[in-house]
Short mmCIF file of C-alpha atoms in Angstrom, two decimals:
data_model
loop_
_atom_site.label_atom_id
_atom_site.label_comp_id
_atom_site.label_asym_id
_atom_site.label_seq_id
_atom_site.Cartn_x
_atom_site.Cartn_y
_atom_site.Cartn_z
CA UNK A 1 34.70 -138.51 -208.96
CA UNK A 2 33.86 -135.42 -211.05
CA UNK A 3 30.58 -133.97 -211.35
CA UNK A 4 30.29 -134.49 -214.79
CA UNK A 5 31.23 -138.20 -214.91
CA UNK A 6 27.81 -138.47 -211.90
CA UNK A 7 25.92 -136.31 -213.83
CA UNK A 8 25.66 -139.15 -216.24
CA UNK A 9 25.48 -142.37 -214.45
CA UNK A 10 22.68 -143.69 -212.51
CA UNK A 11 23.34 -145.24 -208.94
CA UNK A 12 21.38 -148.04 -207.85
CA UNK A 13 18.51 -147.51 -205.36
CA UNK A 14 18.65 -151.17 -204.28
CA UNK A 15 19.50 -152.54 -201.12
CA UNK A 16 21.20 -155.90 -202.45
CA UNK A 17 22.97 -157.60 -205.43
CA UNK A 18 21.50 -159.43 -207.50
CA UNK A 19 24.23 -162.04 -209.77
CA UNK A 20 26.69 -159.21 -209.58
CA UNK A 21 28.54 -158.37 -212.25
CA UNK A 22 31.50 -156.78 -210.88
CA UNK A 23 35.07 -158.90 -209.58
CA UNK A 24 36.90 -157.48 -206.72
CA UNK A 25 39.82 -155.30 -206.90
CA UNK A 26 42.45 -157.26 -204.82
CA UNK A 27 42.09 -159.95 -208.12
CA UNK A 28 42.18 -157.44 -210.78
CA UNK A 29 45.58 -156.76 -209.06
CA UNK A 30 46.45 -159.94 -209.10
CA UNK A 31 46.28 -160.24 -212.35
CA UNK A 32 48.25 -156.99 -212.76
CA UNK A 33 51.25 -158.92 -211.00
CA UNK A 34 51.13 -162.23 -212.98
CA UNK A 35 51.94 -159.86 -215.93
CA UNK A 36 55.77 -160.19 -214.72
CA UNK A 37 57.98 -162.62 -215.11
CA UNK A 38 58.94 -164.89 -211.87
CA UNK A 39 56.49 -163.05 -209.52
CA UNK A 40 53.57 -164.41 -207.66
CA UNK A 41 50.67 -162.28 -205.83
CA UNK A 42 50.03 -162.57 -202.30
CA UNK A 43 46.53 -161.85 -200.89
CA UNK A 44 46.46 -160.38 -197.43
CA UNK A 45 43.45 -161.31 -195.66
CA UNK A 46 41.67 -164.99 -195.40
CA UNK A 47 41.67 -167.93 -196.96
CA UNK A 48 38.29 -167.30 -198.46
CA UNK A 49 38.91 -164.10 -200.40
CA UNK A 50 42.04 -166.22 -202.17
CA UNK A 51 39.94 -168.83 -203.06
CA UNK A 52 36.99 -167.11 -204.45
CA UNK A 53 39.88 -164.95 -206.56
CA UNK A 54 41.65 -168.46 -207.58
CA UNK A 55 38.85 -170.07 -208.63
CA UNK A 56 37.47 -167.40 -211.07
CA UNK A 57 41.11 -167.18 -212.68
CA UNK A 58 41.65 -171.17 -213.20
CA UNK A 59 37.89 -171.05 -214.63
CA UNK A 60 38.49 -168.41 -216.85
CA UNK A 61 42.47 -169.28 -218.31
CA UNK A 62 41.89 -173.01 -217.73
CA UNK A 63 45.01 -172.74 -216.42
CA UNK A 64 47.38 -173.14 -212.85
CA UNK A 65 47.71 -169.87 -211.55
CA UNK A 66 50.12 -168.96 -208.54
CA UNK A 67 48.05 -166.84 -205.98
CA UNK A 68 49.40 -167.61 -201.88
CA UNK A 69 47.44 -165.84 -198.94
CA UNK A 70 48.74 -164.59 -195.52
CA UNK A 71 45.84 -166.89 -194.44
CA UNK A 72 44.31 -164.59 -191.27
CA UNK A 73 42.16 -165.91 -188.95
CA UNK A 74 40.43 -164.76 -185.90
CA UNK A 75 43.14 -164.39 -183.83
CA UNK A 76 45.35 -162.36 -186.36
CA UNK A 77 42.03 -160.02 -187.48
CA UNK A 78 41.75 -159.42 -183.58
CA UNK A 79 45.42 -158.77 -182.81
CA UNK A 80 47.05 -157.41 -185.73
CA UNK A 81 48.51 -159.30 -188.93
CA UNK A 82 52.15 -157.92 -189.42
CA UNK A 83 53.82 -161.42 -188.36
CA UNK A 84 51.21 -162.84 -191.00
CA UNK A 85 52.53 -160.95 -193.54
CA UNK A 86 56.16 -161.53 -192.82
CA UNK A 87 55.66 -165.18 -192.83
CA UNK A 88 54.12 -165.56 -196.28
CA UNK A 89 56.94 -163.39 -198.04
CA UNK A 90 59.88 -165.75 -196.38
CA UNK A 91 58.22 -168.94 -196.99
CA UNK A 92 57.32 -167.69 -200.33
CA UNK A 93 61.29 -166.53 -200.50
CA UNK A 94 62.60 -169.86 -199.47
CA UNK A 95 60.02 -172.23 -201.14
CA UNK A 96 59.06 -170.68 -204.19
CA UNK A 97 61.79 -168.31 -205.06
CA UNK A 98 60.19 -165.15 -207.11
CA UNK A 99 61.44 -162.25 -208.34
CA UNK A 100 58.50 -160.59 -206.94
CA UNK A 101 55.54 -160.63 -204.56
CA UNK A 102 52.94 -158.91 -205.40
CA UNK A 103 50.53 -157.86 -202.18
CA UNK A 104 46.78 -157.38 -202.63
CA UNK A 105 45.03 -155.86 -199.70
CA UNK A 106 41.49 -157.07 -198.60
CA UNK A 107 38.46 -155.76 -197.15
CA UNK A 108 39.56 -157.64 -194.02
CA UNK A 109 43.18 -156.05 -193.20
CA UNK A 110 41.94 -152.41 -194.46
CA UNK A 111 38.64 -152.03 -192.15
CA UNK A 112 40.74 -152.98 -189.23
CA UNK A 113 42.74 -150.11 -189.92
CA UNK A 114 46.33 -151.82 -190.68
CA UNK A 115 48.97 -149.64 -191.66
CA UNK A 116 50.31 -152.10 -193.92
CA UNK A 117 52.71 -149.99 -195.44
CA UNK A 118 54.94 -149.53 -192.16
CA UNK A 119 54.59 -153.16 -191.40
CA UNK A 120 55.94 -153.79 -195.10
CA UNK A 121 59.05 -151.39 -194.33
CA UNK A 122 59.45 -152.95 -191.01
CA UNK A 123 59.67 -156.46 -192.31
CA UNK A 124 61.91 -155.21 -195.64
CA UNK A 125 64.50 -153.78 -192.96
CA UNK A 126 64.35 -156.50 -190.94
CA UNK A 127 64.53 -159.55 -193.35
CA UNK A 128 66.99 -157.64 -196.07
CA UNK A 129 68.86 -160.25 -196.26
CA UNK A 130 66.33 -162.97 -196.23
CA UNK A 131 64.92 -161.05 -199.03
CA UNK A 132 67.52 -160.49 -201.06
CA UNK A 133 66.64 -160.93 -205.04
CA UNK A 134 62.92 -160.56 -204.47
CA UNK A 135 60.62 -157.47 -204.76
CA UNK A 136 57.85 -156.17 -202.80
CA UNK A 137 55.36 -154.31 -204.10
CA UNK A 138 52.30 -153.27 -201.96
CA UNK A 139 48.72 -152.31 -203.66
CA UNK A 140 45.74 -151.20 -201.22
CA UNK A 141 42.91 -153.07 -203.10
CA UNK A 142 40.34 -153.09 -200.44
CA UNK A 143 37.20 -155.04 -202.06
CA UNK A 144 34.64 -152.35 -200.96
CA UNK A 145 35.96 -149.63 -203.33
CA UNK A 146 35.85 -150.17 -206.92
CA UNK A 147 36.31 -153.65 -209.37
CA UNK A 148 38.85 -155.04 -211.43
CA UNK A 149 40.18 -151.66 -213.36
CA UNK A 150 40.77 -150.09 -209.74
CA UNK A 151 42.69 -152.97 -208.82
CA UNK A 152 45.13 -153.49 -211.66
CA UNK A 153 45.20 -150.05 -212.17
CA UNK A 154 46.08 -149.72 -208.31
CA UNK A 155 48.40 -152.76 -208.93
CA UNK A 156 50.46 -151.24 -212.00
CA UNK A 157 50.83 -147.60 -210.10
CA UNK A 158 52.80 -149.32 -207.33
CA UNK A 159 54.75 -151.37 -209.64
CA UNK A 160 55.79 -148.02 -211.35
CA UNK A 161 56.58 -146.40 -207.57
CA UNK A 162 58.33 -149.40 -206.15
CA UNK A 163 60.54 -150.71 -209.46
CA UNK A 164 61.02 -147.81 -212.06
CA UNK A 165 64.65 -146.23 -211.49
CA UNK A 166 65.11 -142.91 -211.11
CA UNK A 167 68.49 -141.92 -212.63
CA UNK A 168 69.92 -138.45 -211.63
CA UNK A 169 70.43 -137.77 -215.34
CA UNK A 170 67.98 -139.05 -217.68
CA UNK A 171 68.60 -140.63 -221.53
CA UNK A 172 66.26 -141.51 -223.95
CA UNK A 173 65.84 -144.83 -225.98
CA UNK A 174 64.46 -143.70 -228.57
CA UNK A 175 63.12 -146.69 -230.04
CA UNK A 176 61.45 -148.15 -226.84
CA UNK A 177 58.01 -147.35 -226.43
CA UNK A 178 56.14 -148.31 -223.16
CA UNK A 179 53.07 -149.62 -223.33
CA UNK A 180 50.42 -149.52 -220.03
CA UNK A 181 47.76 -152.70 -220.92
CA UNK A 182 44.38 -152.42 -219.73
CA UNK A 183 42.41 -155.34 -217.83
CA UNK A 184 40.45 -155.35 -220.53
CA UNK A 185 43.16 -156.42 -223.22
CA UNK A 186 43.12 -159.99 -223.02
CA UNK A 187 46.41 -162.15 -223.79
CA UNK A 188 45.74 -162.12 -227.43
CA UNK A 189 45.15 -158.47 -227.27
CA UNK A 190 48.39 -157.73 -225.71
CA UNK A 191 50.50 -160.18 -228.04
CA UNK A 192 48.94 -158.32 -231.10
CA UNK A 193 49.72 -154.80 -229.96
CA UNK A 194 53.66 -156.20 -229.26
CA UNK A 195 53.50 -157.19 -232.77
CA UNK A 196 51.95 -154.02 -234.26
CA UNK A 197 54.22 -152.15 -232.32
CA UNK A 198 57.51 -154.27 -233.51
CA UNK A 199 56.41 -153.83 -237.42
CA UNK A 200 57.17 -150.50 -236.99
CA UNK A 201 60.70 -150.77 -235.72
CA UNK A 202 60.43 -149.96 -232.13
CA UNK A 203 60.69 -152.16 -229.13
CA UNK A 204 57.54 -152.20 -226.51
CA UNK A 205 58.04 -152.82 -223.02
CA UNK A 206 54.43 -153.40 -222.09
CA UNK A 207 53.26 -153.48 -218.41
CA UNK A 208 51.23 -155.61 -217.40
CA UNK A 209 52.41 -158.12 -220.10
CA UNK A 210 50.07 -161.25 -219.57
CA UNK A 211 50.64 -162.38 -222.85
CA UNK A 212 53.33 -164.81 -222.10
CA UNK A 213 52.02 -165.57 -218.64
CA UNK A 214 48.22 -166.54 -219.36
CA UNK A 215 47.88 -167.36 -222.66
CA UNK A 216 48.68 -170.73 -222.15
CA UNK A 217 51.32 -172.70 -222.64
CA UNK A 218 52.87 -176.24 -221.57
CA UNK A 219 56.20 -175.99 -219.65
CA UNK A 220 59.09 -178.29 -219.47
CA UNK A 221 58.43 -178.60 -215.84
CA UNK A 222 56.28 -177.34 -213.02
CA UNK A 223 56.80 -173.51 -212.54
CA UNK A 224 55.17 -172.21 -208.85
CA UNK A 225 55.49 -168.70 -210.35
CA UNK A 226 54.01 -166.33 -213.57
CA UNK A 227 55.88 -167.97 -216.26
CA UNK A 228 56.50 -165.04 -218.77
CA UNK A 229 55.94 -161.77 -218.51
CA UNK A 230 57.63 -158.95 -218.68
CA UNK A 231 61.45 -158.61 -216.41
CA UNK A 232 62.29 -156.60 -213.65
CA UNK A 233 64.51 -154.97 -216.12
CA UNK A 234 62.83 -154.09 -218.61
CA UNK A 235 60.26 -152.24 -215.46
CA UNK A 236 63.65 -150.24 -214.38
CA UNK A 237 64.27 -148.76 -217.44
CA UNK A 238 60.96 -147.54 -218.31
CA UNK A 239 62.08 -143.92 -217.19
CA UNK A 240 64.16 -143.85 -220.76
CA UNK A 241 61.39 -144.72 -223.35
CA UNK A 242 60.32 -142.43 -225.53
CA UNK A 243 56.89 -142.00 -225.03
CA UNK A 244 54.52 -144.30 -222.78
CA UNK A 245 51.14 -144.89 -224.18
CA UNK A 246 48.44 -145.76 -222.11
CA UNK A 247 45.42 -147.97 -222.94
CA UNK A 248 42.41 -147.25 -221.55
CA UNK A 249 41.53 -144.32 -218.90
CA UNK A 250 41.90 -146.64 -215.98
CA UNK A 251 45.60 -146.59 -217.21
CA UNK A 252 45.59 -142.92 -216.89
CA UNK A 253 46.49 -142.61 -213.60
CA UNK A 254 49.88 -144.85 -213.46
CA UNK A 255 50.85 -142.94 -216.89
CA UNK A 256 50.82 -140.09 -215.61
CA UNK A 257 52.82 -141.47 -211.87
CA UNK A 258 55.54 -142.61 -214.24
CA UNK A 259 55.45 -139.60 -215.88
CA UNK A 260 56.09 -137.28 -213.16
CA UNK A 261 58.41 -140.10 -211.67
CA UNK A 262 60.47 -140.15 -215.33
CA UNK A 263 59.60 -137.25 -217.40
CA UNK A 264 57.96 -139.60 -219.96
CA UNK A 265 55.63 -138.30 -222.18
CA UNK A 266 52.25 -139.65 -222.18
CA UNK A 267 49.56 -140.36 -224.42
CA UNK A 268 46.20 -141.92 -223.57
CA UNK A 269 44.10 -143.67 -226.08
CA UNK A 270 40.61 -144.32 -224.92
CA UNK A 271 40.47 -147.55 -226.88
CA UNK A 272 42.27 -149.84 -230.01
CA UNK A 273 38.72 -151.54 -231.24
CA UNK A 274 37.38 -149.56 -233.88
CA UNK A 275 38.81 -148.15 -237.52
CA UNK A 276 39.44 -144.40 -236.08
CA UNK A 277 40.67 -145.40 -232.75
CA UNK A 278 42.86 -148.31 -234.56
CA UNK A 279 43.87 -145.91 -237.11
CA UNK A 280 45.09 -143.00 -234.38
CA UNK A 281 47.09 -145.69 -232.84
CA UNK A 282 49.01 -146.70 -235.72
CA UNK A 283 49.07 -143.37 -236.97
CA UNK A 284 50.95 -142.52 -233.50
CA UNK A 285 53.42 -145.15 -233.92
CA UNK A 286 54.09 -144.18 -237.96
CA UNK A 287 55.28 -141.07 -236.33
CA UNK A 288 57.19 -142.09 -233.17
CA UNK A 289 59.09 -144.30 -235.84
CA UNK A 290 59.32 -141.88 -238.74
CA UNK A 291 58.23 -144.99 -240.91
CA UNK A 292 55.13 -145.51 -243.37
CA UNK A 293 52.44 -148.14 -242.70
CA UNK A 294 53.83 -151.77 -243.42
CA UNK A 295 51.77 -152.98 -246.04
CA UNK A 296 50.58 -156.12 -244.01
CA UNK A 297 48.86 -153.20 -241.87
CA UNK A 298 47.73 -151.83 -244.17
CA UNK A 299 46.25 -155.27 -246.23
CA UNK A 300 44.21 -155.69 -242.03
CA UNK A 301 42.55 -152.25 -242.52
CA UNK A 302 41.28 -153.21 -246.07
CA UNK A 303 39.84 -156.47 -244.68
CA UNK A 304 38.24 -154.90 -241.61
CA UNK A 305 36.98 -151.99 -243.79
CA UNK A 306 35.24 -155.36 -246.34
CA UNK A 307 34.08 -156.91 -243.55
CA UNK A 308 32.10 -153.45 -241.81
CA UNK A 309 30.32 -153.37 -245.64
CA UNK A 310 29.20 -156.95 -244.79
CA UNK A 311 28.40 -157.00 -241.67
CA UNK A 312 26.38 -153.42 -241.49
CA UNK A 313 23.57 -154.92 -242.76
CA UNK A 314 23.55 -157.14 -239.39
CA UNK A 315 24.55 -155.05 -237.22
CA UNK A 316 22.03 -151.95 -238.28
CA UNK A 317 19.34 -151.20 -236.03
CA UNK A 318 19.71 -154.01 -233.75
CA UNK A 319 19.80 -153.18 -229.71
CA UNK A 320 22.41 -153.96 -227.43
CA UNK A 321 22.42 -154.74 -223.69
CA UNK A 322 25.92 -154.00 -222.36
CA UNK A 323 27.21 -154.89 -218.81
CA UNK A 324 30.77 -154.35 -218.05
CA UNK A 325 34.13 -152.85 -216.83
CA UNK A 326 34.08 -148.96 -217.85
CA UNK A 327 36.52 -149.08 -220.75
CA UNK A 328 35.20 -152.47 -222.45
CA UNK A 329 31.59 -150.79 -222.12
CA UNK A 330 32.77 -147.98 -224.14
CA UNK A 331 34.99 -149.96 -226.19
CA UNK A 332 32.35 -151.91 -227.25
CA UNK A 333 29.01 -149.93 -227.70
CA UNK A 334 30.79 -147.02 -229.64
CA UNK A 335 32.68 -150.13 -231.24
CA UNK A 336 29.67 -152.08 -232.65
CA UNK A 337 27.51 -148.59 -233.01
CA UNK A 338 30.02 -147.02 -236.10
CA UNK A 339 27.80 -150.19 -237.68
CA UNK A 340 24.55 -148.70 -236.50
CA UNK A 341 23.89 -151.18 -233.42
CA UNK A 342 22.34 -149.37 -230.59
CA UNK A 343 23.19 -149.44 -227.28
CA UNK A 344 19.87 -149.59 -225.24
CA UNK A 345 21.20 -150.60 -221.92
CA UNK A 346 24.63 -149.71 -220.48
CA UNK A 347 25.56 -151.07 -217.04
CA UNK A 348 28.76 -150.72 -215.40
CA UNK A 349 30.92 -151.68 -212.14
CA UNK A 350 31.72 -147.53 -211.36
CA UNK A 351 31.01 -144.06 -211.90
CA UNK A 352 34.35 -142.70 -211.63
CA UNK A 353 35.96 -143.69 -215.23
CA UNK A 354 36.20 -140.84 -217.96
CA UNK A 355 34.70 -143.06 -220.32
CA UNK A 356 31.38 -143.44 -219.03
CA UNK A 357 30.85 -139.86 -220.60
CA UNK A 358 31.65 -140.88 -223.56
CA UNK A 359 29.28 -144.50 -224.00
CA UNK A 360 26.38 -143.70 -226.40
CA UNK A 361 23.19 -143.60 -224.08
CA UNK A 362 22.40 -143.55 -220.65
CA UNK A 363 24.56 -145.39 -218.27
CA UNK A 364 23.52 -147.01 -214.73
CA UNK A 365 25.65 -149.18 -211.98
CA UNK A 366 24.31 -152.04 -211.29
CA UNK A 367 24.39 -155.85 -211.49
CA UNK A 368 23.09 -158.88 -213.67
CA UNK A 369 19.71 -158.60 -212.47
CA UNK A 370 19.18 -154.94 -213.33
CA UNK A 371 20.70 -156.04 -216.99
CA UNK A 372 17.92 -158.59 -217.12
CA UNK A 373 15.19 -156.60 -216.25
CA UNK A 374 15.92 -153.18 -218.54
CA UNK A 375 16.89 -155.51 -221.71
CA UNK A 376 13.21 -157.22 -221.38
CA UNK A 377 11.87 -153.47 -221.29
CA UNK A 378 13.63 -152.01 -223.71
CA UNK A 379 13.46 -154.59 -226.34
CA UNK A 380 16.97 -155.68 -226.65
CA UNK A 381 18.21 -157.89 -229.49
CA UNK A 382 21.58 -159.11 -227.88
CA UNK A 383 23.01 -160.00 -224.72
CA UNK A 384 26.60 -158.90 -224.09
CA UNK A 385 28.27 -159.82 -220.57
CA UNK A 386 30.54 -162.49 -219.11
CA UNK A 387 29.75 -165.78 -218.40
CA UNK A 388 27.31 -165.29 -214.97
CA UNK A 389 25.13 -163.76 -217.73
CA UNK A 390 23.92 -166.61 -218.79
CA UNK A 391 20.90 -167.87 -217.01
CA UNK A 392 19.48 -164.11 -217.66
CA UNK A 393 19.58 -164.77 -220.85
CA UNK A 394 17.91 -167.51 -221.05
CA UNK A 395 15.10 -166.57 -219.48
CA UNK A 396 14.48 -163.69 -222.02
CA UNK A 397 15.50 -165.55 -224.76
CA UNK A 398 18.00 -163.49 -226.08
CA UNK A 399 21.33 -164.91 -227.37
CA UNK A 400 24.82 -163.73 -225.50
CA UNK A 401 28.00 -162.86 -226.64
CA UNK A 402 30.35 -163.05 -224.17
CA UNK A 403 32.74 -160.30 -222.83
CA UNK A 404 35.24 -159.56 -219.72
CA UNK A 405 35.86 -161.05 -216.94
CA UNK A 406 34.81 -164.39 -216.37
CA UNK A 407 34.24 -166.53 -219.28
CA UNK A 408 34.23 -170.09 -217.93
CA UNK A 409 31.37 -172.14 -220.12
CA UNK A 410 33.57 -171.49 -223.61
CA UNK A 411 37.42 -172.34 -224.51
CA UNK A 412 39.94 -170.12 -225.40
CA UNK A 413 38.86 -167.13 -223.59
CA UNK A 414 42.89 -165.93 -223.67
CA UNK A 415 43.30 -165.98 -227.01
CA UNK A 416 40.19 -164.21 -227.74
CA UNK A 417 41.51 -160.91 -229.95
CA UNK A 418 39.46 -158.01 -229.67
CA UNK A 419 42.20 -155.37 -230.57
CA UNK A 420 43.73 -153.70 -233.66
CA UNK A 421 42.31 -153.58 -236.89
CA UNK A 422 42.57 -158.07 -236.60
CA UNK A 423 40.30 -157.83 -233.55
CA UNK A 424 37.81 -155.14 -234.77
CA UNK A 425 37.16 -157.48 -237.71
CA UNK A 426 36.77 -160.52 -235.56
CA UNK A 427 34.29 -158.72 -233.34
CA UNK A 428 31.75 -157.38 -236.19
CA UNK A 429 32.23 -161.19 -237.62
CA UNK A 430 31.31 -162.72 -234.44
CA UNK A 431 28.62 -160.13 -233.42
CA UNK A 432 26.80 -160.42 -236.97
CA UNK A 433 26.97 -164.43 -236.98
CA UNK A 434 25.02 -164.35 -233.72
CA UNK A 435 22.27 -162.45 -235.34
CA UNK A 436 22.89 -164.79 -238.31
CA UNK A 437 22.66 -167.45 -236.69
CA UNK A 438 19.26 -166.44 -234.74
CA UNK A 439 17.39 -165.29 -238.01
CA UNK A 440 15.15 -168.56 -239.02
CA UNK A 441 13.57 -168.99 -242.63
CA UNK A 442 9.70 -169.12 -242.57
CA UNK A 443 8.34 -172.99 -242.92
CA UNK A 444 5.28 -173.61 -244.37
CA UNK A 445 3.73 -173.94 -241.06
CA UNK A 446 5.11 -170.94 -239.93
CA UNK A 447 3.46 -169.07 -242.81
CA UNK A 448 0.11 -170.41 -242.68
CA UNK A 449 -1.75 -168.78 -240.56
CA UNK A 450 -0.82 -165.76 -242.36
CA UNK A 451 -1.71 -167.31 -245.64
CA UNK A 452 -5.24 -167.92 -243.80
CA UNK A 453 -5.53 -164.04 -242.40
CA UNK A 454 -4.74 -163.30 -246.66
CA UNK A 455 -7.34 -165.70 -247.70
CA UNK A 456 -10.57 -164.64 -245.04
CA UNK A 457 -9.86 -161.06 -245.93
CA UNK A 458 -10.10 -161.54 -249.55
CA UNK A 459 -12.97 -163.24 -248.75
CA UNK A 460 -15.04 -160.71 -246.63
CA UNK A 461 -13.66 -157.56 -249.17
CA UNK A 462 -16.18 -156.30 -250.84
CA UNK A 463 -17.09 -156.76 -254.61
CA UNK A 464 -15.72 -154.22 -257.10
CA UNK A 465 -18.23 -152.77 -259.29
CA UNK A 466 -17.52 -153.96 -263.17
#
């Protein structure tokens, strides 16, 4: 963590939690693996901290989602876990059959000091050819350091190590574009940036790709693994793309691994919500392509650019309490302030992330309960938070719009688009119907003790002189 990204974000002084707002980093990698096809993620530690991660998941994508454990107990913790480990992946081999497994550390295995990687070798050597056709990939994502952007980030860098070839002599597609997804691009998100990409010509290979996996969709049959995704394939041959663009500074890091890895150039976009940042990105990919704007593009950014003249007049002035990852905080409150909303309270998961400089306002770590108490002090207007932000808003009486990671009490939180010049326009509709939709017209009740306050100071005035 640089000294610049501490010198503005406030730690908490707290002892305790209070309705946290962060989710671990073993299931933000997780999620990270059920972004390719066939695979399945494997959580080494206990039962408990798979549970806790499954839960949250089927809550949020009303969905079934694979997730195994190693299952330790005290004996294992005690004595060491290797044989643990080696179990899962051949049951998992022989019952389930994936293309990959996708391990998740835990705050269990990495206190005791496991050196999980030389197990995982051992085990690979060992079993080769009970493993054949399957993939290992290995993220430490113990749940004491960071929240879900560590995780998948953490998750998506290993993919890049373990599965991206190396070829002695490289070539260059020059119409395949990588694409590195954030955790906070939701399924929607990630199907509309494939499709923005493809009107330009080129061919995306996006990583994670959870648009297929958990957006939801009825199968022929049951399927014990990610069903879509992207292949193993198309992960191999990301060394001979043109240019990888990364979404979100969490995605820095594993753009620039594959980078030095592949020689691919990078470029980093802090976020796609917004006219400029929309407009850089499809400015980008006008030039990668050497084509103009489609027109169909182009019609979007006229209807988002309508709907900012409408919805300003919402949106102006009003204050904002913000609680989330790093990138959705600043995709949001620089987002909803080019409208003139104010972001009054900024909370956050970590201090480490680039774009914490860059969020209008001061920023502090904390949980749900510090969100509570600073929106009641500084007069906030709007709640904005996932779903455990609920009761806290309630109590203030202040209406919330839901964001991140989990939304459980509303449908259809997968299909929820936030990005492009589409999702830009759907969040300045749905942020200025909320205030819509709290503004009441005065009754006559309401007005009349006002009318009376009019009437006894008329009364009591004094008389004019004729």
């Amino acid at each position: 963590m640089s000294a610049s990204h501490a010198a503005n974000v406030a730690h908490p002084t707290k002892s305790l939690s209070v309705n946290p707002l962060k989710s671990s980093a073993p299931l933000g990698a997780a999620m990270a693996y059920l972004g390719v096809a066939d695979s399945i993620p494997l959580f080494h530690g206990s039962q408990g901290c798979t549970a806790f991660a499954l839960v949250l998941m089927v809550r949020h994508y009303k969905e079934s989602i694979p997730i195994q454990t190693t299952a330790m107990n005290e004996v294992s913790t005690i004595l060491g876990c290797a044989d643990h480990v080696e179990e899962a992946l051949l049951n998992l081999k022989a019952r389930v059959k994936p293309r990959l497994i996708g391990i998740c550390s835990t705050a269990l295995v990495e206190t005791r000091g496991e050196d999980m990687k030389g197990d995982l070798a051992l085990v690979r050597e060992r079993r080769k050819d009970e493993l054949a056709g399957t993939k290992v990939v290995l993220a430490s994502t113990p749940d004491f350091s960071g929240a879900l952007e560590e995780g998948w980030s953490k998750a998506v860098t290993a993919m890049i190590d373990e599965l991206v070839e190396r070829p002695a002599v490289r070539t260059t597609r020059l119409k395949h574009v990588n694409i590195l997804a954030g955790v906070h691009q939701t399924p929607a998100d990630v199907g509309q940036i494939r499709d923005l990409v493809e009107s330009f010509g080129l061919t995306p290979v996006i990583l994670p790709d959870i648009s297929g996996s958990l957006a939801g969709v009825v199968p022929d049959g049951w399927v014990p693994t990610s069903y879509g995704g992207v292949t193993l394939e198309e992960i191999a041959a990301m060394g001979a793309s043109r240019l990888t663009i990364a979404i979100g500074e969490h995605m820095r890091a594993p753009a620039a691994r594959l980078a030095d890895l592949t020689g691919v150039p990078i470029e980093v976009l802090d976020r796609i919500t917004g006219l400029s940042s929309v407009d850089r990105l499809v400015n980008l990919l006008s030039e990668i392509s050497g084509q103009p704007v489609p027109a169909r593009i182009r019609r979007r950014r006229d209807e988002l650019v309508d709907v900012m003249l409408d919805a300003h007049f919402h949106l102006g002035g009003k204050r904002l309490a913000i609680a989330a990852e790093p990138d959705l905080l600043y995709a949001l409150s620089a987002t909803l302030g080019e409208l003139g909303a104010e972001t009054v309270v900024a909370l956050t998961t970590g201090s480490s992330s680039p774009s914490l400089v860059k969020v209008p306002g001061p920023v502090a770590v904390g949980d749900l309960g510090d969100l509570e108490r600073l929106a009641g002090e500084r007069e906030a207007d709007l709640f904005v938070t996932h779903s455990h932000g609920r009761q806290a808003s309630e109590r203030l009486g202040l209406p919330l719009m839901r964001a991140g990671f989990p939304i459980f009490d509303r449908l259809g939180a997968q299909h929820r688009l936030l990005a492009g010049y589409e999702g830009t326009r759907n969040l300045f509709i749905e942020t200025a119907n909320i205030f819509l939709a709290e503004h009441h017209a005065p009754t006559p009740a309401a007005l009349a003790p006002l009318l009376t306050s009019t009437e006894d100071a008329h009364d009591h005035a004094p008389a004019q002189a004729h």
